[in-house]
CSV table of C-alpha atoms and ligand atoms in Angstrom, one decimal:
chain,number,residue,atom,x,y,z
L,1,UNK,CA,0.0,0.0,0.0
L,2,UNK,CA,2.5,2.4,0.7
L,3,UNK,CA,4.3,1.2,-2.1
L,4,UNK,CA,2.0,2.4,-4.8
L,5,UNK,CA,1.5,5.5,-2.7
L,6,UNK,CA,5.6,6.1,-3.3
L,7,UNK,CA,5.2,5.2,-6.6
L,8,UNK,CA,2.4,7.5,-7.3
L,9,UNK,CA,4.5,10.4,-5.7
L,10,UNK,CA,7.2,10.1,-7.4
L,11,UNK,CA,5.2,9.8,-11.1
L,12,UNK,CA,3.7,13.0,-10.1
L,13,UNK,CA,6.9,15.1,-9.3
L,14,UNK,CA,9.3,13.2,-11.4
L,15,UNK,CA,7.2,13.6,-14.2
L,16,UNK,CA,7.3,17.0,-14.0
L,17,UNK,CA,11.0,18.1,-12.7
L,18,UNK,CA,12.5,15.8,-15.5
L,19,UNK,CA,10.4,16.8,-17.9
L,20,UNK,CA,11.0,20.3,-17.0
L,21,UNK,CA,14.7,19.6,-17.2
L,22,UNK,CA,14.7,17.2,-20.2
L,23,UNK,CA,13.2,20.5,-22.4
L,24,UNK,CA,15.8,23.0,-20.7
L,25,UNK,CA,18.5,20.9,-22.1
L,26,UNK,CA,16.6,20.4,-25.1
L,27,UNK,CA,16.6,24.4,-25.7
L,28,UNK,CA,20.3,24.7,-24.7
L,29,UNK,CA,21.5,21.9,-27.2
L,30,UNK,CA,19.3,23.6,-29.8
L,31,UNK,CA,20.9,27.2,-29.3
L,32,UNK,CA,24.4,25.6,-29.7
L,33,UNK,CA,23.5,23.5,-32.4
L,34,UNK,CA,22.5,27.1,-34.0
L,35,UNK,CA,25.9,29.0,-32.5
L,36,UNK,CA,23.6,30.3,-30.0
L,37,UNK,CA,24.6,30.4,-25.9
L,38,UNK,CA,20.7,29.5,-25.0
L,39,UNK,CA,18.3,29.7,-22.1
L,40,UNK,CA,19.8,29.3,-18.4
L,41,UNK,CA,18.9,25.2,-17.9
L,42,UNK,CA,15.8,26.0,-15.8
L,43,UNK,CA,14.0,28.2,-18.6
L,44,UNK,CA,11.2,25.8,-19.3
L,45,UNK,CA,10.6,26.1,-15.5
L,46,UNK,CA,10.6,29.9,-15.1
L,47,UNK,CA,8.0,30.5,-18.0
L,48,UNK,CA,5.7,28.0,-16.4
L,49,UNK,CA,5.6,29.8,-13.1
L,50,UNK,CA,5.3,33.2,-14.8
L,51,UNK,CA,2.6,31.5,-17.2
L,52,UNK,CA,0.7,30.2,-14.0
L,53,UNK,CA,0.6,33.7,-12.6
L,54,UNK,CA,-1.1,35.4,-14.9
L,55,UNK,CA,-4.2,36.6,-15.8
L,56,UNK,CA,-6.8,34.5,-17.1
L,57,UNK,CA,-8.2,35.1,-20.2
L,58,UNK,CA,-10.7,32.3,-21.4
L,59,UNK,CA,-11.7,32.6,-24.9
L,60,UNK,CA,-14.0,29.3,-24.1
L,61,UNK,CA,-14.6,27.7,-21.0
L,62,UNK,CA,-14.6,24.5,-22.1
L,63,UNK,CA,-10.9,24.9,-22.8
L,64,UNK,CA,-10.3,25.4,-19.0
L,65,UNK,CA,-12.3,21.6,-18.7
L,66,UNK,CA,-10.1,20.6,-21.7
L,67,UNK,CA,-6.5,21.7,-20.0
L,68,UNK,CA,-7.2,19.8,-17.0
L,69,UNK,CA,-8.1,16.9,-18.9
L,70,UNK,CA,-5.5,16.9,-21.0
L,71,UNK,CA,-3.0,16.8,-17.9
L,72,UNK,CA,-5.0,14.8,-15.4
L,73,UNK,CA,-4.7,12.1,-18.3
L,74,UNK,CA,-1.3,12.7,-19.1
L,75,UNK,CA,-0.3,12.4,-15.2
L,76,UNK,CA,-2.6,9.4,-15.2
L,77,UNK,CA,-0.5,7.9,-17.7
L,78,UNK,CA,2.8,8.4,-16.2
L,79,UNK,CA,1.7,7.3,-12.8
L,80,UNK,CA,0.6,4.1,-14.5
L,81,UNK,CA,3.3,3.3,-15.8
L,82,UNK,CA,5.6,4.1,-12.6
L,83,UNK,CA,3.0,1.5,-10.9
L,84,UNK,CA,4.3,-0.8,-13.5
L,85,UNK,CA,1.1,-1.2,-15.2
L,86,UNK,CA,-0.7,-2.3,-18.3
L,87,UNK,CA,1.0,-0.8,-21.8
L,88,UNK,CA,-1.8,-0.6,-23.8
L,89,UNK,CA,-3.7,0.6,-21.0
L,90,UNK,CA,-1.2,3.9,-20.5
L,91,UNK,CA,-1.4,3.9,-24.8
L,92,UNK,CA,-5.1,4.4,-24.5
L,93,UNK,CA,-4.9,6.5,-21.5
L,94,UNK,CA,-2.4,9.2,-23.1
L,95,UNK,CA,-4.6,9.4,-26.5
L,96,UNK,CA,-7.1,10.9,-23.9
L,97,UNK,CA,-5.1,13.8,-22.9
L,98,UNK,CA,-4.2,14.1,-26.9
L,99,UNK,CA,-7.6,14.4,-28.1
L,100,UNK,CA,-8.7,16.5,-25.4
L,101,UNK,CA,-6.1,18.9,-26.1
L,102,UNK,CA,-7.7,18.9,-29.6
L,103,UNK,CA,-11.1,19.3,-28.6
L,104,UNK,CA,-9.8,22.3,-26.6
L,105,UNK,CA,-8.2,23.8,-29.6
L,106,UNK,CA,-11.6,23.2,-31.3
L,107,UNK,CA,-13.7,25.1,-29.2
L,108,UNK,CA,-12.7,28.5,-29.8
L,109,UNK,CA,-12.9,30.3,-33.2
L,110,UNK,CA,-9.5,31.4,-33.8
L,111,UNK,CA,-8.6,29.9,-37.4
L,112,UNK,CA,-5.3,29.2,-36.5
L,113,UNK,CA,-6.2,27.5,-33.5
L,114,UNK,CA,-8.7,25.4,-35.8
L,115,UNK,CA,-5.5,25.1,-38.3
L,116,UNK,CA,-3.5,23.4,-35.6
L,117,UNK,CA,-6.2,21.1,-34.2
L,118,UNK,CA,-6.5,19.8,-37.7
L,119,UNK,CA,-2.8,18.8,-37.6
L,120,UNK,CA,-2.6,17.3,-34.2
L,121,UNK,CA,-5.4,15.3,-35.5
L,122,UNK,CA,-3.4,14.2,-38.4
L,123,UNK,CA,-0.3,13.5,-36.3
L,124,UNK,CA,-2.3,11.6,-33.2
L,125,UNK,CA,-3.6,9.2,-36.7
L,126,UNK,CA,-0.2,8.9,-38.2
L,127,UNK,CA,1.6,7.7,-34.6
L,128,UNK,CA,-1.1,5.9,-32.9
L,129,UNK,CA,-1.4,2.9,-34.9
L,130,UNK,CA,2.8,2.8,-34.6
L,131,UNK,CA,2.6,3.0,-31.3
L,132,UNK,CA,0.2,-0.2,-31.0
L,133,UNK,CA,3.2,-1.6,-33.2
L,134,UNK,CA,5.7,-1.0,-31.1
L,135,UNK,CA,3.8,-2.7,-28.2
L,136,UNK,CA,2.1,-5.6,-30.3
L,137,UNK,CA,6.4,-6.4,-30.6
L,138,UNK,CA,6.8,-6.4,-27.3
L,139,UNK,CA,4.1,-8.7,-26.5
L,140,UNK,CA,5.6,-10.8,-29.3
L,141,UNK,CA,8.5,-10.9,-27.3
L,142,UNK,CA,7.7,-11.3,-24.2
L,143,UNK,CA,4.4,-13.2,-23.6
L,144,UNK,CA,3.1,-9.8,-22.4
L,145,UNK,CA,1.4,-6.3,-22.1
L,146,UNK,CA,2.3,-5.9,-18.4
L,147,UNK,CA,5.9,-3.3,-17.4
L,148,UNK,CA,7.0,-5.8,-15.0
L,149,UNK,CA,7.4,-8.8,-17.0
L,150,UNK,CA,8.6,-6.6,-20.1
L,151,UNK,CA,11.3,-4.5,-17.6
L,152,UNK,CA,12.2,-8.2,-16.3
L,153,UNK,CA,12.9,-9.9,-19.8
L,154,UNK,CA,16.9,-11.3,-19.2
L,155,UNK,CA,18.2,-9.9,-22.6
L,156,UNK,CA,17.8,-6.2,-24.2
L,157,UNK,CA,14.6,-6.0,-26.4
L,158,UNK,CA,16.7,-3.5,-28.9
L,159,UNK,CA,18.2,-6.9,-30.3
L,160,UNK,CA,15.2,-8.4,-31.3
L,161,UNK,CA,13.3,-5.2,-31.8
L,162,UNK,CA,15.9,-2.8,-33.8
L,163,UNK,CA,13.2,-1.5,-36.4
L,164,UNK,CA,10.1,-1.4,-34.1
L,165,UNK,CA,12.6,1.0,-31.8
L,166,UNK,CA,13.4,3.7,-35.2
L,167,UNK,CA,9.8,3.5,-35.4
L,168,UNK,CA,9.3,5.0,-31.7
L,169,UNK,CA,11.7,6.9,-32.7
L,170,UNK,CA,9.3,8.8,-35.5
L,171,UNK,CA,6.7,8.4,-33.2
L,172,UNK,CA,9.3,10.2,-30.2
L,173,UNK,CA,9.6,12.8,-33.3
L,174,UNK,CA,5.8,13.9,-34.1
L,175,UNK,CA,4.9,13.2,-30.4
L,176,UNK,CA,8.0,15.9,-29.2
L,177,UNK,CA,6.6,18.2,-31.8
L,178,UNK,CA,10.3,18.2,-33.5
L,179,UNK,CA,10.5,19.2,-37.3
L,180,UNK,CA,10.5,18.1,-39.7
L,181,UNK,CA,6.6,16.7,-38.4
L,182,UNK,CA,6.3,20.2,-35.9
L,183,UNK,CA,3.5,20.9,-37.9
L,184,UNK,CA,0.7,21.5,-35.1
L,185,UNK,CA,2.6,23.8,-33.3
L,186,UNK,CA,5.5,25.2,-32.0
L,187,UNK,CA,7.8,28.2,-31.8
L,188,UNK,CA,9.3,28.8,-34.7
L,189,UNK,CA,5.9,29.1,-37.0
L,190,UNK,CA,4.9,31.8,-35.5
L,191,UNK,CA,4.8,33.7,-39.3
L,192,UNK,CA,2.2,31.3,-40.7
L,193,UNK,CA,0.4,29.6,-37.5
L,194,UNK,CA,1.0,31.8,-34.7
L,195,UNK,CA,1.1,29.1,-32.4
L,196,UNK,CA,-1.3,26.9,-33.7
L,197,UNK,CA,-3.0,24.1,-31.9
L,198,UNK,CA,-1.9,26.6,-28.6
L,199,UNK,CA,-2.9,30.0,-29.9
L,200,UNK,CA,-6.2,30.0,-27.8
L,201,UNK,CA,-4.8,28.9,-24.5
L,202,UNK,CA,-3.0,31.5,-22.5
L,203,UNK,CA,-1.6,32.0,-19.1
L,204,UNK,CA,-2.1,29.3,-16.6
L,205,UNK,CA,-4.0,27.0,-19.2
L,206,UNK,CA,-1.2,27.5,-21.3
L,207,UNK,CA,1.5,26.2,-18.7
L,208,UNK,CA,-1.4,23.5,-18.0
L,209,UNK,CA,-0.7,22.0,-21.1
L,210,UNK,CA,3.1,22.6,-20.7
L,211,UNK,CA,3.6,20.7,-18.1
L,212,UNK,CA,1.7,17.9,-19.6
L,213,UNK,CA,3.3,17.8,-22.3
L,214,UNK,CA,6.4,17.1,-19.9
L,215,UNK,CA,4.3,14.2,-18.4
L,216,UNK,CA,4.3,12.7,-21.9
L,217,UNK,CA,8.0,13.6,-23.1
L,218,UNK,CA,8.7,11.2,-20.1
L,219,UNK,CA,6.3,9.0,-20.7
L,220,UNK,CA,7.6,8.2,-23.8
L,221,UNK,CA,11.0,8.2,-23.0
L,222,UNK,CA,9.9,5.5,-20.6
L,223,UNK,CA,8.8,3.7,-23.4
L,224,UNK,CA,12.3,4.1,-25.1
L,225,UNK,CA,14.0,2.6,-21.9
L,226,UNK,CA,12.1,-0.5,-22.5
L,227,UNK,CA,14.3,-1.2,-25.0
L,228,UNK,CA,17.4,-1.6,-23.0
L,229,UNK,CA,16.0,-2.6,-19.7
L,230,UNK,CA,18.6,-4.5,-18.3
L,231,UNK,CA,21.3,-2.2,-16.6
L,232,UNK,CA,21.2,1.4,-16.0
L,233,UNK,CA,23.7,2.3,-17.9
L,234,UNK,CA,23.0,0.9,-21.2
L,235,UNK,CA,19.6,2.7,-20.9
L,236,UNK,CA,21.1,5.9,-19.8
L,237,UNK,CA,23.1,5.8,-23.1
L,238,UNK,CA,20.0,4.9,-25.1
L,239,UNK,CA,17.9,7.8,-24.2
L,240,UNK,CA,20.3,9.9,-24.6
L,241,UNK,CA,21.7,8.9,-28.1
L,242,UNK,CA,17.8,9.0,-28.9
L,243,UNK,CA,17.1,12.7,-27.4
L,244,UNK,CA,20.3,13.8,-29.4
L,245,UNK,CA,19.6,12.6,-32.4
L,246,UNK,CA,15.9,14.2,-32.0
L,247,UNK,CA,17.4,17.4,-31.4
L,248,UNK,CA,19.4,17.3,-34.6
L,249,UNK,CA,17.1,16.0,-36.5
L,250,UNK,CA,14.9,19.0,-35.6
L,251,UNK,CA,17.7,21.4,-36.3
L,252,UNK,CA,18.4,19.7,-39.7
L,253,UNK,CA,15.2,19.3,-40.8
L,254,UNK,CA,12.6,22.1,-42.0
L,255,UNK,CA,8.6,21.8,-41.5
L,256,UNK,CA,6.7,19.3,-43.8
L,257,UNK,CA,3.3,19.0,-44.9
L,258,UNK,CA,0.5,16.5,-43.5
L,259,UNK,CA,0.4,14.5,-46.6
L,260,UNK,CA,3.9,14.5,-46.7
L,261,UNK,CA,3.9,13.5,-43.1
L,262,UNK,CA,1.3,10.6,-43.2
L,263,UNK,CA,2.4,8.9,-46.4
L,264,UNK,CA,5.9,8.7,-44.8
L,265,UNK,CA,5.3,7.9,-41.4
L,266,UNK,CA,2.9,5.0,-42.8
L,267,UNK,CA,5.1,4.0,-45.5
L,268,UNK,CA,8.1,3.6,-43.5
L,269,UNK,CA,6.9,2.8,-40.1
L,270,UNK,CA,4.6,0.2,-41.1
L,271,UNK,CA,6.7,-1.6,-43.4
L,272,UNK,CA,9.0,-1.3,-40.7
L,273,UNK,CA,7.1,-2.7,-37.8
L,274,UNK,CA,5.9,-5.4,-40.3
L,275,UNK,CA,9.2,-6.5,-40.8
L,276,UNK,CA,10.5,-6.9,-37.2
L,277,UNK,CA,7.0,-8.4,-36.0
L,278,UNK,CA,7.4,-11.1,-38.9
L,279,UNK,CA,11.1,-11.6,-38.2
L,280,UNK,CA,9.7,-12.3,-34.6
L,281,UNK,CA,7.5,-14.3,-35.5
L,282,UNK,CA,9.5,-16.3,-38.2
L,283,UNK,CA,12.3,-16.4,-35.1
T,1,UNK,CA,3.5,36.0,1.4
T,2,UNK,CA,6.2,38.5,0.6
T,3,UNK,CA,8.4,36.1,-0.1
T,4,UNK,CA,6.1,34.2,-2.5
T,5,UNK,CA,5.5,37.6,-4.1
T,6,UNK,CA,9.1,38.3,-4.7
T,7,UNK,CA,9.5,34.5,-6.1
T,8,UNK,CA,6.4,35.6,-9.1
T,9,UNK,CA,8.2,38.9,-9.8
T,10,UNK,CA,11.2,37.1,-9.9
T,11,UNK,CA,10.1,34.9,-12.6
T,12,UNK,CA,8.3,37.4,-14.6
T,13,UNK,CA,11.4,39.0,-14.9
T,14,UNK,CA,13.6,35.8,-16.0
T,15,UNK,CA,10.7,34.9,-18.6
T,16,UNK,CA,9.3,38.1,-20.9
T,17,UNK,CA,8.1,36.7,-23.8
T,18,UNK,CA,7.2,39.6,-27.1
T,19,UNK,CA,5.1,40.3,-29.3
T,20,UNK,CA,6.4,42.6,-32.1
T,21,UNK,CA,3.6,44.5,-34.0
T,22,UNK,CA,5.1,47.0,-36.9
T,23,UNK,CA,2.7,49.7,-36.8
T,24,UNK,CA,3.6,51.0,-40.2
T,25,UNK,CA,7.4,51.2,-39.9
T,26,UNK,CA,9.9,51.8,-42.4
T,27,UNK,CA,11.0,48.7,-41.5
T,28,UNK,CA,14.1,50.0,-39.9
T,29,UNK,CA,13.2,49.2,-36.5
T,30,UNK,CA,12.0,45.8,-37.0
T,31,UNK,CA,15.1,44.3,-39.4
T,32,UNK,CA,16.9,46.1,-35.7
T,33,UNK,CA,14.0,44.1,-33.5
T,34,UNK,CA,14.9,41.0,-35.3
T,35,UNK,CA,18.2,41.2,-35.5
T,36,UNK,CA,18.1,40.4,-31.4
T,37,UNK,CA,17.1,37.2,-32.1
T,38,UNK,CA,20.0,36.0,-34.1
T,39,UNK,CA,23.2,34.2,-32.4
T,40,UNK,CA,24.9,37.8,-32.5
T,41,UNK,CA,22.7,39.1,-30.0
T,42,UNK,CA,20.8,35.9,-28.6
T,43,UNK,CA,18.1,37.4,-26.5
T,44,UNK,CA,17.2,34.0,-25.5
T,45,UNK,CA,19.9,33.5,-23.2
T,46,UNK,CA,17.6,36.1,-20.9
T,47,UNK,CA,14.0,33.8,-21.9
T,48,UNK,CA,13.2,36.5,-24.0
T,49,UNK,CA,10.6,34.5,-27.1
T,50,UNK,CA,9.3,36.5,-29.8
T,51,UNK,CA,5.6,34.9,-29.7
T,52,UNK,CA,4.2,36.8,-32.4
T,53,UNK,CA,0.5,36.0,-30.2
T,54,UNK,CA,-1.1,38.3,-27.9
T,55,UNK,CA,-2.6,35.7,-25.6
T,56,UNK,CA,1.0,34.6,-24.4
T,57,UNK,CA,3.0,37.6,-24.9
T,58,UNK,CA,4.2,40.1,-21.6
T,59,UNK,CA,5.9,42.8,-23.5
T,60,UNK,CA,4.3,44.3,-26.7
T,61,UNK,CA,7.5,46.0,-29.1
T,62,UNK,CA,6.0,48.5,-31.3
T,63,UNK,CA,7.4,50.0,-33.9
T,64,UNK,CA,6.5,53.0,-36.2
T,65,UNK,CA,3.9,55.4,-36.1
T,66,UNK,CA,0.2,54.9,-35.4
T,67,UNK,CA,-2.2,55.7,-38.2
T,68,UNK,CA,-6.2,55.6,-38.3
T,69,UNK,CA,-6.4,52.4,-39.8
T,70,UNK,CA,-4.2,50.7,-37.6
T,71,UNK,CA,-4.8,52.0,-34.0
T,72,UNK,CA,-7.9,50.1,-33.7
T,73,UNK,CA,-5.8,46.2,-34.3
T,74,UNK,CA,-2.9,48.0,-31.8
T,75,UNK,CA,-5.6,48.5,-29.1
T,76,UNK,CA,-6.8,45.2,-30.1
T,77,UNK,CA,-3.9,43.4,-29.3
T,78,UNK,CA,-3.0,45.4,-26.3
T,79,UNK,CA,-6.4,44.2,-24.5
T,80,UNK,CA,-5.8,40.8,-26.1
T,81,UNK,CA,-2.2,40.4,-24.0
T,82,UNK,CA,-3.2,39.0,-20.2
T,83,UNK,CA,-1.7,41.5,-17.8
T,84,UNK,CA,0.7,42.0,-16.2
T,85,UNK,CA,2.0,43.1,-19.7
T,86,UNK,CA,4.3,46.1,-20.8
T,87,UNK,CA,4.5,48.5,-23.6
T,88,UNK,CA,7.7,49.9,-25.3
T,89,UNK,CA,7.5,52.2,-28.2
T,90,UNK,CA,10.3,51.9,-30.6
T,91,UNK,CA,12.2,54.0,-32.5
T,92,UNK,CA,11.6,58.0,-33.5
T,93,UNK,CA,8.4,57.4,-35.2
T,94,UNK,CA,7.1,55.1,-32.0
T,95,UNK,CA,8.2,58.0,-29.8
T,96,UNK,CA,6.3,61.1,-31.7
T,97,UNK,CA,5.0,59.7,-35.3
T,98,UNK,CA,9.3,60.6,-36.4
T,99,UNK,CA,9.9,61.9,-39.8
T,100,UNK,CA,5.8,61.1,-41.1
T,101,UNK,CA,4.5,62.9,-38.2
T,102,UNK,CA,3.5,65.5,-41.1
T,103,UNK,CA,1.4,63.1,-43.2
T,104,UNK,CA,-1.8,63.2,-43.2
T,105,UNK,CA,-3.3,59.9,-42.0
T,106,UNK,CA,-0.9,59.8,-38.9
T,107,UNK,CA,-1.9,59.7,-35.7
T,108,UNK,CA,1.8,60.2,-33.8
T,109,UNK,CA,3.5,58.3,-31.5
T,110,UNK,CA,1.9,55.5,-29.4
T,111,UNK,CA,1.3,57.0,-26.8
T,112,UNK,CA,-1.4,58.8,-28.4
T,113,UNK,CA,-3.2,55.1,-28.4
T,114,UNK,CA,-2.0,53.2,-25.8
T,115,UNK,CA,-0.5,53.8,-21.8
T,116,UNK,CA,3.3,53.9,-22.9
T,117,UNK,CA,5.9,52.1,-20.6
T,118,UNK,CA,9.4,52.4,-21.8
T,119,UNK,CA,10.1,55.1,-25.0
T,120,UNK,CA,13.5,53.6,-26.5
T,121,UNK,CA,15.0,55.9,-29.4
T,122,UNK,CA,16.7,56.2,-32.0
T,123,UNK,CA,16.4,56.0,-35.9
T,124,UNK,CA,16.4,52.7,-35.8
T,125,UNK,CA,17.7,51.8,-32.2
T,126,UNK,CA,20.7,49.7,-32.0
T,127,UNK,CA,19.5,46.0,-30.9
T,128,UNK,CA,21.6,46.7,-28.0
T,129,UNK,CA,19.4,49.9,-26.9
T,130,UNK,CA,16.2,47.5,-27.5
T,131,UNK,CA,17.2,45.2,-25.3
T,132,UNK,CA,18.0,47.1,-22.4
T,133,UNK,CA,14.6,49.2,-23.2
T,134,UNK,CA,13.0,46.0,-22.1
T,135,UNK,CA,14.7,45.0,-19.5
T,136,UNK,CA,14.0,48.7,-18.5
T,137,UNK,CA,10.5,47.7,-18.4
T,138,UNK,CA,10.9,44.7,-16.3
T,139,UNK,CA,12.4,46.5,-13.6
T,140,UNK,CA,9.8,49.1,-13.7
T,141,UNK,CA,7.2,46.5,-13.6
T,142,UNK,CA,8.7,44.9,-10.7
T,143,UNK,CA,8.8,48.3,-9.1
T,144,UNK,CA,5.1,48.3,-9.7
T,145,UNK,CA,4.5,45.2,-7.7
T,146,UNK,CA,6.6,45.7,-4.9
T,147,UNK,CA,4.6,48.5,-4.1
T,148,UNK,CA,1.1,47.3,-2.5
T,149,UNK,CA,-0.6,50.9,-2.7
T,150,UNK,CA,0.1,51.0,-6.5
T,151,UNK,CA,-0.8,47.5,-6.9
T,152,UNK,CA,-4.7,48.3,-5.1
T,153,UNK,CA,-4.7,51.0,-7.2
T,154,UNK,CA,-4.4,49.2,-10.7
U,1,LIG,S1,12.3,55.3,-36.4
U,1,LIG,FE1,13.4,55.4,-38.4
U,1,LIG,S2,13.9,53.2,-38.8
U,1,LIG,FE2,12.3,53.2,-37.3
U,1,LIG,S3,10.4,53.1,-38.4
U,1,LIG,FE3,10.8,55.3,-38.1
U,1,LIG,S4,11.9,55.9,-39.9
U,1,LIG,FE4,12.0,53.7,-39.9
């Protein structure tokens, strides 16, 4: 009992302070990868506080329900899958907090707002059915859905898994909002989308959503760590390789279209994951 | 409660994210207001963002001079931005409608429209001198809120 009541704890702060720090380095890396200096490492946590203590303005107040939604759903996730839970439960769970962020976006009239909701739309359908890949491999694997048994599997899954892992890593990509698939929102389209799916949220609804997104950005860096699950260093080297390679990958790439976007995150994930589930199966 | 006080103005100084609006500039003053944001100048080693949205923004840059057809979208934006937001008027024609003060569709400076805080000149301004115009306006702003009598009064 007081087990899970650690556990759930420390979902709900790590979640949170790592996430917090995860985008901090994120935006220092960036700025040096672009001959920049950068934001002090605690930025990401600064304009949160400032965002939560500011005035109000609600353009609809369903996108106050929406907000909370969106990161009681994403905090549900993580918890979940700190108590060592069910993965397609916590897959399910977190589309939740993706949509609602979407309906949110929905409900007030701005076009660009609308513009963006369209995208995240297009970008929850071009990752979701990857990420059901991804965990339909591990269950291949290992006999099951449930973190403990996958987290107590004697070899690393990256071995039998190598191509179901690049395609978490497209999935890592759209779900991070990196280019070249940052096409719901994010801070460099200001000229042509303002800030899309987030235009219409604004002070503390805004950092809301912020630090939910930093529930998910761990989440799914959990997910990565399942790859390499037995010793702590191999997975610290994985998730960093893999958070590296995002970062240059954003600052290499420019913004794509949706089309673009779906017909190659289909094409190549799918044929991917079809590969390394048959392998698996074949093995 | 002081202390908690100081922490918020704290990080509303460590976090002022812009919105630039050219108000029918020359385009002097904002090819100077963008230039902070390249590696030269790197204003987001400070946390300053240019937002370009009103709903997130803190500090409002304006550039140029207001007219009649565009006073009504500066006011617009203004009451769009959540407060505690600033306002700093760039440039000579920001400051008193500069060299088209004459014409006949101008209105003048900002101020004219909107409750200026920090008048930065110059034709343009270096980036330098736009920088330190806004961290000008944070410290006023924190002035502001240390104060309680100013603070019941607003
Ligand atoms: S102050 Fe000078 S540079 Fe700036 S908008 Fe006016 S004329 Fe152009």
């Amino acid at each position: 009992m007081t087990r899970t009541a650690i556990l759930i704890a420390c979902g709900l702060i790590a979640g949170p302070i790592l996430g917090g720090l995860v985008s901090g380095m994120d935006r220092i890396l960036t700025a040096r990868m672009q001959s920049r200096i950068g934001p002090p490492l605690l930025q990401p946590f600064y304009d949160v506080a400032k965002l939560l203590f500011k005035e109000s303005l609600v353009v609809n107040v369903w996108q106050v329900f929406c907000a909370y939604c969106y990161i009681a759903a994403s905090s549900i996730a993580l918890v979940l899958f700190f108590l060592q839970s069910d993965l397609l439960l916590i897959l399910f769970v977190q589309a939740v907090g993706a949509v609602m962020l979407v309906v949110g976006a929905l409900s007030s009239t701005s076009p660009y707002s609308h513009i963006g909701a369209h995208r995240e739309l297009l970008q929850i359908l071009s990752y979701e059915p990857l990420l059901v890949l991804v965990v339909v491999g591990f269950y291949l694997e290992t006999g099951s859905f449930k973190l403990t048994s996958i987290y107590a599997w004697r070899e690393p899954l990256l071995l039998k898994l190598p191509f179901l892992f690049i395609v978490l890593g497209y999935v890592l990509t759209i779900k991070l909002r990196k280019s070249p698939f940052d096409l719901s929102t994010c801070h460099h389209a200001h000229q042509e989308l303002v800030k899309g799916l987030l235009t219409d949220y604004s002070g503390p609804f805004l950092a809301l959503t912020e630090i939910a997104h930093w529930f998910e950005v761990i989440l799914l860096l959990g997910i990565c760590s399942l790859f390499w699950a037995t010793n702590w260093f191999g997975m610290a080297i994985l998730l960093v390789a893999t958070y590296f390679l995002e970062v240059l990958v954003d600052n290499i790439t420019s913004r794509m279209n949706w089309r673009w976007m779906l017909s190659y995150v289909w094409g190549v994930g799918l044929t991917l994951s079809l590969v390394n589930l048959i392998w698996l199966h074949q093995g | 409660m002081q202390a908690v006080k100081r922490f918020i103005n704290r990080m509303r100084s460590k976090s002022p994210w812009l919105l630039h609006f050219d108000c029918g500039s020359c385009n002097g003053c904002d090819i100077e207001i963008l230039a902070c944001l390249t590696p030269v100048y790197d204003v987001e080693r400070f946390g300053i963002i240019n937002v370009g949205n009103p709903f997130h923004a803190d500090v409002l840059l304006v550039s140029g001079t207001v007219n009649h057809r565009n006073k009504k979208v500066l006011t617009n934006l203004h009451a769009q931005m959540p407060s505690p937001k600033l306002v700093v008027a760039i440039g000579a024609c920001g400051l008193s409608g500069g060299i088209f003060r004459e014409a006949y569709n101008v209105v003048g400076g900002i101020h004219k429209v909107l409750p200026v805080d920090v008048y930065v000149p110059g034709c343009p301004p270096k980036p330098e001198a736009i920088i330190d115009g806004v961290v000008l306006g944070l410290q006023k702003l924190q002035r502001l809120h240390e104060q309680p009598s100013v603070e019941k009064e607003a």
